[in-house]
Short mmCIF file of C-alpha atoms and ligand atoms in Angstrom, two decimals:
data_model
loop_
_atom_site.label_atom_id
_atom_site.label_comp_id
_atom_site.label_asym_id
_atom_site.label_seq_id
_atom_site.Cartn_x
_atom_site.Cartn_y
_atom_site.Cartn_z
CA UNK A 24 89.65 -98.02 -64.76
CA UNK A 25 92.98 -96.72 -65.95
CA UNK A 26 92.83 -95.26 -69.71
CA UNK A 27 95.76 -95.09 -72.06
CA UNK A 28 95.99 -93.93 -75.17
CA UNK A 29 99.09 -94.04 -77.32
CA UNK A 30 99.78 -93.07 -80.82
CA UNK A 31 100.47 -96.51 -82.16
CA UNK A 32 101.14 -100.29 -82.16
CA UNK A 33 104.79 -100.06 -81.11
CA UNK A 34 103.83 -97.34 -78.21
CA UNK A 35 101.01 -99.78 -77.09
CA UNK A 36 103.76 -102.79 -77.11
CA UNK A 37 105.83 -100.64 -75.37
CA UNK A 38 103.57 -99.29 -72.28
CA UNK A 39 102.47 -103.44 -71.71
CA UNK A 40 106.04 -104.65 -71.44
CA UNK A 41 106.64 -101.92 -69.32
CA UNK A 42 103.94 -103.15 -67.22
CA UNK A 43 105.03 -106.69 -67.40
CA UNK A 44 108.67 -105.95 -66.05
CA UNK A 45 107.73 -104.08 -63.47
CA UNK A 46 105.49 -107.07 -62.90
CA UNK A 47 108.25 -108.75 -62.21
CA UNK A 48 111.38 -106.57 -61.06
CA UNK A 49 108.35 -106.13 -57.86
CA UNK A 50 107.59 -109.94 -57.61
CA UNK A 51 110.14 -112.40 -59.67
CA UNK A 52 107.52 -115.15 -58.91
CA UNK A 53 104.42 -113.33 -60.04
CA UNK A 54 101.15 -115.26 -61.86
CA UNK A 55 101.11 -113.81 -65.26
CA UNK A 56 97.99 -114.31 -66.93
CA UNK A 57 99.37 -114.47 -70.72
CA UNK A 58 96.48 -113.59 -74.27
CA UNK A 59 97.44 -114.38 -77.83
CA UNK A 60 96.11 -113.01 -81.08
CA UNK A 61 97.99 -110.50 -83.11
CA UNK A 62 97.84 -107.59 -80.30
CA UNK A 63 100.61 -109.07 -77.52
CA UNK A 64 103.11 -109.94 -80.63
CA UNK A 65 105.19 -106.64 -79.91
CA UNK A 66 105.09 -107.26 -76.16
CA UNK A 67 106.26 -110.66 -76.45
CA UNK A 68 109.12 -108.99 -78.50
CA UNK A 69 109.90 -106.20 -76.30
CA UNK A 70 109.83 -109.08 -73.30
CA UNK A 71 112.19 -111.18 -75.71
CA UNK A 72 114.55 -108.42 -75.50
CA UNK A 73 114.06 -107.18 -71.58
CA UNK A 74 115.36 -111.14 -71.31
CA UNK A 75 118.47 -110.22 -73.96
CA UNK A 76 119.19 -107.42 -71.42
CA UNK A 77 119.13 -109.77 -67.68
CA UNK A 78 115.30 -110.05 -67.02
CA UNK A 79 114.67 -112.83 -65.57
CA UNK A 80 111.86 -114.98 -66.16
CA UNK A 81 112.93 -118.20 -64.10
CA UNK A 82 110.41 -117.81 -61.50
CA UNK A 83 107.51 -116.90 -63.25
CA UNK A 84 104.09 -118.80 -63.34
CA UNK A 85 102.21 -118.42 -66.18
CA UNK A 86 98.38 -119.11 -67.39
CA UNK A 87 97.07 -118.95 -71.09
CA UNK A 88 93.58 -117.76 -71.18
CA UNK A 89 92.00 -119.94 -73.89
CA UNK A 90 93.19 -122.67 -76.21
CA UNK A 91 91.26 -124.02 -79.33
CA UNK A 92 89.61 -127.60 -79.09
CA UNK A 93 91.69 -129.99 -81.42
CA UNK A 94 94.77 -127.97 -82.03
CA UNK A 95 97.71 -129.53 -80.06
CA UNK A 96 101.08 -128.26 -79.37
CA UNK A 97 102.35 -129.25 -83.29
CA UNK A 98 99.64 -127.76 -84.93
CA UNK A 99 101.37 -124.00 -85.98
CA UNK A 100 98.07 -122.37 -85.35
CA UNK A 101 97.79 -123.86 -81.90
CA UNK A 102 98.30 -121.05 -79.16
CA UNK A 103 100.70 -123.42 -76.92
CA UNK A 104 102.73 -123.72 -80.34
CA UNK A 105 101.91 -119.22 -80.71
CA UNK A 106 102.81 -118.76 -77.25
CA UNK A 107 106.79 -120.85 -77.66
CA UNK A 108 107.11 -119.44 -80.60
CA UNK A 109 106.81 -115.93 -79.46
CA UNK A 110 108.03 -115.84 -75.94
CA UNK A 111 108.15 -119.44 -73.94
CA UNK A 112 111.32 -120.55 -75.81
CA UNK A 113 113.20 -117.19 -75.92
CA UNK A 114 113.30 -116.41 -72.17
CA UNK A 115 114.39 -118.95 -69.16
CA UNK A 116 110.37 -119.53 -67.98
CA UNK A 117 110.33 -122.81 -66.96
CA UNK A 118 108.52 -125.23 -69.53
CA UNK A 119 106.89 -126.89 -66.68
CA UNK A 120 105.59 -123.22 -64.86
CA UNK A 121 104.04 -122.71 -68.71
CA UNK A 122 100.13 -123.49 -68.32
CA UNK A 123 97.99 -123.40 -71.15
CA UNK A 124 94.80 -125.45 -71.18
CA UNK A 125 95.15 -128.83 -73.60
CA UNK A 126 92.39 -128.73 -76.01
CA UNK A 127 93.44 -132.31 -77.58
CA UNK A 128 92.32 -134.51 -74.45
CA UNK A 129 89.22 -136.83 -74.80
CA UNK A 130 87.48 -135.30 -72.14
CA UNK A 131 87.21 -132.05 -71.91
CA UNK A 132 85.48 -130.66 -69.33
CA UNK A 133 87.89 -132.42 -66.47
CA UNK A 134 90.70 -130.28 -68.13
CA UNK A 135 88.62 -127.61 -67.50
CA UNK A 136 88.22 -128.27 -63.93
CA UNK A 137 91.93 -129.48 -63.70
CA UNK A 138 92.62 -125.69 -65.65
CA UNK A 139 90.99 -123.96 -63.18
CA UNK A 140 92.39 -125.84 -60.11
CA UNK A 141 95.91 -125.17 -60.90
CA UNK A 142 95.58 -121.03 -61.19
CA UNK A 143 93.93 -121.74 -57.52
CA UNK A 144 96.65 -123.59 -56.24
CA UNK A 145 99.43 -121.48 -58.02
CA UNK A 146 98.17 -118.59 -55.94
CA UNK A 147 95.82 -116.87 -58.68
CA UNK A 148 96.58 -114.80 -61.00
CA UNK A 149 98.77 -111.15 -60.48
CA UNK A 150 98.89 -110.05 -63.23
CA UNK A 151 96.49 -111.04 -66.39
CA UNK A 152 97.15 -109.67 -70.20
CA UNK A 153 94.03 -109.15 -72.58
CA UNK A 154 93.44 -108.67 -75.88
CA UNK A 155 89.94 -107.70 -77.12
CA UNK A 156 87.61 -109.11 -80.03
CA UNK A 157 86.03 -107.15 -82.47
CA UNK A 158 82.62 -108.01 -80.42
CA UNK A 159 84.15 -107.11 -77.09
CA UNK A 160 84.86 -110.78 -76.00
CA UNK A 161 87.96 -111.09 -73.86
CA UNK A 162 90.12 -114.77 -73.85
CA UNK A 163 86.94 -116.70 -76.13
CA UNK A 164 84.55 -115.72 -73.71
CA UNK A 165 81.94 -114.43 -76.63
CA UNK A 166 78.73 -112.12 -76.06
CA UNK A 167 76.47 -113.81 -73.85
CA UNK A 168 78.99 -115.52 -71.50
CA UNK A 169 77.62 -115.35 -68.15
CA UNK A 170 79.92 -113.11 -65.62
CA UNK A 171 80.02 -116.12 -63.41
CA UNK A 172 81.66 -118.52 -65.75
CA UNK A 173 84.83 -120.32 -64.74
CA UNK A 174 87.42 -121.97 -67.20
CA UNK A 175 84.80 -124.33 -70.10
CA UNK A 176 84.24 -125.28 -73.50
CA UNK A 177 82.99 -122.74 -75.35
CA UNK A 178 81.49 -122.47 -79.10
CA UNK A 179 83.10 -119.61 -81.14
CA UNK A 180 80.83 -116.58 -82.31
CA UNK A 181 80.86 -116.61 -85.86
CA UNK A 182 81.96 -113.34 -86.52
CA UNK A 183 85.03 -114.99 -84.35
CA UNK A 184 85.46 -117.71 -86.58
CA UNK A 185 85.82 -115.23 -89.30
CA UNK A 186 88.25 -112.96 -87.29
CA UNK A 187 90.86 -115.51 -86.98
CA UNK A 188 90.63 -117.00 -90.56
CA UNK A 189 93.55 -114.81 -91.14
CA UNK A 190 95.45 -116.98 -89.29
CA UNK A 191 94.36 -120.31 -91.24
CA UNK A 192 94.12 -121.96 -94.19
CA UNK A 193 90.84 -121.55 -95.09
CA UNK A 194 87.62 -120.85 -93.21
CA UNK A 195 86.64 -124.36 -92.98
CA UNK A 196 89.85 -124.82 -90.83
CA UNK A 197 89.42 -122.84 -87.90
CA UNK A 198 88.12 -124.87 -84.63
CA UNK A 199 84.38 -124.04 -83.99
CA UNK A 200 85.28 -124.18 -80.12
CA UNK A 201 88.06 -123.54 -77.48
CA UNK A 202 88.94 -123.85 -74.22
CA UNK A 203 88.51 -120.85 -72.40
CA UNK A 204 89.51 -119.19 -68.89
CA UNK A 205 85.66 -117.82 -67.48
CA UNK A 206 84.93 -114.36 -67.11
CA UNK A 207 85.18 -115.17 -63.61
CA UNK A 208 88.42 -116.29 -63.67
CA UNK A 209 90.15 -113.54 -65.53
CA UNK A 210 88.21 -111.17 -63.04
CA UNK A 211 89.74 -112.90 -60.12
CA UNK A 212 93.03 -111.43 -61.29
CA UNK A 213 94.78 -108.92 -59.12
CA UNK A 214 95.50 -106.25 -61.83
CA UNK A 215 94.65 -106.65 -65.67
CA UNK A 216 95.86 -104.72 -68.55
CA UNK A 217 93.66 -104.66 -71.94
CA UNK A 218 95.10 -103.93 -74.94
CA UNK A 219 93.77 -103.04 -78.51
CA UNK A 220 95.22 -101.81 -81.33
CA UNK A 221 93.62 -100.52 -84.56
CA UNK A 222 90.13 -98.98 -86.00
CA UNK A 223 88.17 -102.57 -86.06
CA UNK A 224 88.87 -102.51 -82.50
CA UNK A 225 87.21 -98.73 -81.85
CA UNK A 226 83.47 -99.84 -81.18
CA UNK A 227 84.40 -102.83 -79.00
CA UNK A 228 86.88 -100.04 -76.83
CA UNK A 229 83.93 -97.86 -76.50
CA UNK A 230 81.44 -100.82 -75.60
CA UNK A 231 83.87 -102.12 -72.97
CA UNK A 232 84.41 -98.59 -71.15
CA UNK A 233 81.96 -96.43 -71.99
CA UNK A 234 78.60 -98.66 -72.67
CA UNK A 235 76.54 -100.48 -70.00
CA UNK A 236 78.31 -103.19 -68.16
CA UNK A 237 76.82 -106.17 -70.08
CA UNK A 238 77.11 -109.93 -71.19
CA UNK A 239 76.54 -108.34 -74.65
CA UNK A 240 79.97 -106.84 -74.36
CA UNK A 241 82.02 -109.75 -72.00
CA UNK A 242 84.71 -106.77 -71.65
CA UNK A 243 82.18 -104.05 -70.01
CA UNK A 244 82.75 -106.35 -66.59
CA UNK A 245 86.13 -105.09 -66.33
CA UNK A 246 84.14 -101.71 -65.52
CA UNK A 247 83.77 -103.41 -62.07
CA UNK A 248 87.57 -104.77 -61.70
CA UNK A 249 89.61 -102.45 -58.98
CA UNK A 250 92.76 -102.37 -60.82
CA UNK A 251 92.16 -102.75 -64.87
CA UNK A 252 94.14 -100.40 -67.49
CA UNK A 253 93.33 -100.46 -70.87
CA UNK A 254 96.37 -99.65 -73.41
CA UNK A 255 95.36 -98.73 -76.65
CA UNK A 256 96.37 -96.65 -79.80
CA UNK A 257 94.41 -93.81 -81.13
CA UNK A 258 92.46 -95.98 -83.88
CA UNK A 259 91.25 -98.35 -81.12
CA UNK A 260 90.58 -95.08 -78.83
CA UNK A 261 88.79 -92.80 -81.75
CA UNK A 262 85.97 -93.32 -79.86
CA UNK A 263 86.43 -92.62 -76.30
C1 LIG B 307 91.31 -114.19 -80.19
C2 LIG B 307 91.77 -114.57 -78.76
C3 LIG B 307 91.66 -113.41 -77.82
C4 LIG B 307 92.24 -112.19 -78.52
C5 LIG B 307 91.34 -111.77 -79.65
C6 LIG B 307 91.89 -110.64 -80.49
O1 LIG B 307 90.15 -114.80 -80.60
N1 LIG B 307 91.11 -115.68 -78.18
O2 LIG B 307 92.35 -113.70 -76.62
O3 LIG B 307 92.32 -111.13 -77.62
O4 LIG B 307 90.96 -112.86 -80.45
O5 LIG B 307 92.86 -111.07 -81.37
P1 LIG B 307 93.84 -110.10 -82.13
O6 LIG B 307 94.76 -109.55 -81.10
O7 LIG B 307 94.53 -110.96 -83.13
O8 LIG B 307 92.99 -109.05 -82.75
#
């Protein structure tokens, strides 16, 4: 595991994207394995503008980790509507090469099978982006999630729920589940970079590459991934 630590948000942004366009000046039809939340906004910015100066993104396959149940594409909170918003319509990635699992169709658990099928037949995934929660779960895949877990339904943690109620309304609006790549699936990637910005990310940094590699702390398993870098800023590293 490849450690990183940068003085702040806009260094963090920086070192992904790097990693992303090199992604892709090696392979122009990588897998990219794409995470939402507030810690990818500056990437998605800095990709914005690699596209402004000839990076190409026509080729590209991409996969959402996680989606939440009930949200569809309208819905501003949604992370297909996050993920046009901040990169899919700003770069020439093909609409139809965009993946993210549909958390408005009656039955559920086929999408997650159908989810899970299409990463397989696209290839897998080269390249996967992470963000962390504050309780060390990576995509939604909370504390407890069992290492062998492929894309399902999951039930948000409530200290989760309370995490992204920044995002909402209220408290009472954010979904009590998503749709979630496994922990299996994101370690099937061929490379994955983790990033975390920020002090209420510090103790989940630690957990995840210090602390015993543990369903406790979903991140730890990327202790056993071959090629996993972590990119984060000296709040989120205090503790390393
Ligand atoms: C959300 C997402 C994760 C994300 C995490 C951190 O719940 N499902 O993929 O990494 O929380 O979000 P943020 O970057 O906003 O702190």
């Amino acid at each position: 595991m490849n450690v990183i630590i940068v003085s702040n948000y806009e260094s963090m942004s920086e070192e992904v994207a790097k990693i992303v366009t090199g992604q892709i000046a090696n392979k122009p039809n990588s897998v990219l394995g794409l995470a939402t939340g507030g810690s990818p906004v500056g990437v998605y910015k800095l990709l914005q503008e690699s596209y402004s100066r000839g990076v190409d993104f026509s080729q590209l396959t991409t996969f959402n980790l996680d989606e939440y149940v009930g949200l569809g594409e309208d819905h501003p909170q949604s992370y297909r509507h996050y993920m046009e918003e901040h990169l899919f319509s700003k770069v020439n990635v093909k609409k139809e090469n965009t993946h993210i699992p549909n958390g408005v169709v009656q039955d559920l658990q086929a999408e997650c099978y159908r989810y899970e099928e299409l990463i397989k037949r696209a290839g897998g995934i080269d390249l996967q982006l992470l963000g962390i929660g504050t309780n060390g779960h990576i995509g939604f895949n909370e504390p407890g999630t069992e290492f062998g877990s492929t894309t399902q339904v999951v039930d948000l943690a409530q200290s989760t729920i309370k995490d992204n109620a920044r995002y909402f309304a209220s408290l009472d609006e954010v979904p009590t589940q998503a749709l979630s790549m496994g922990i299996k699936s994101i370690m099937q990637a061929r490379n994955i970079v983790l990033m975390a910005n920020g002090g209420s990310k510090a103790h989940a940094i630690f957990a995840a590459v210090k602390g015993p590699v543990t369903p406790d702390v979903p991140a730890s398993v990327l202790q056993l991934h071959p090629s996993v870098t972590f990119v984060v800023d000296q709040a989120a590293g205090s503790k390393l």
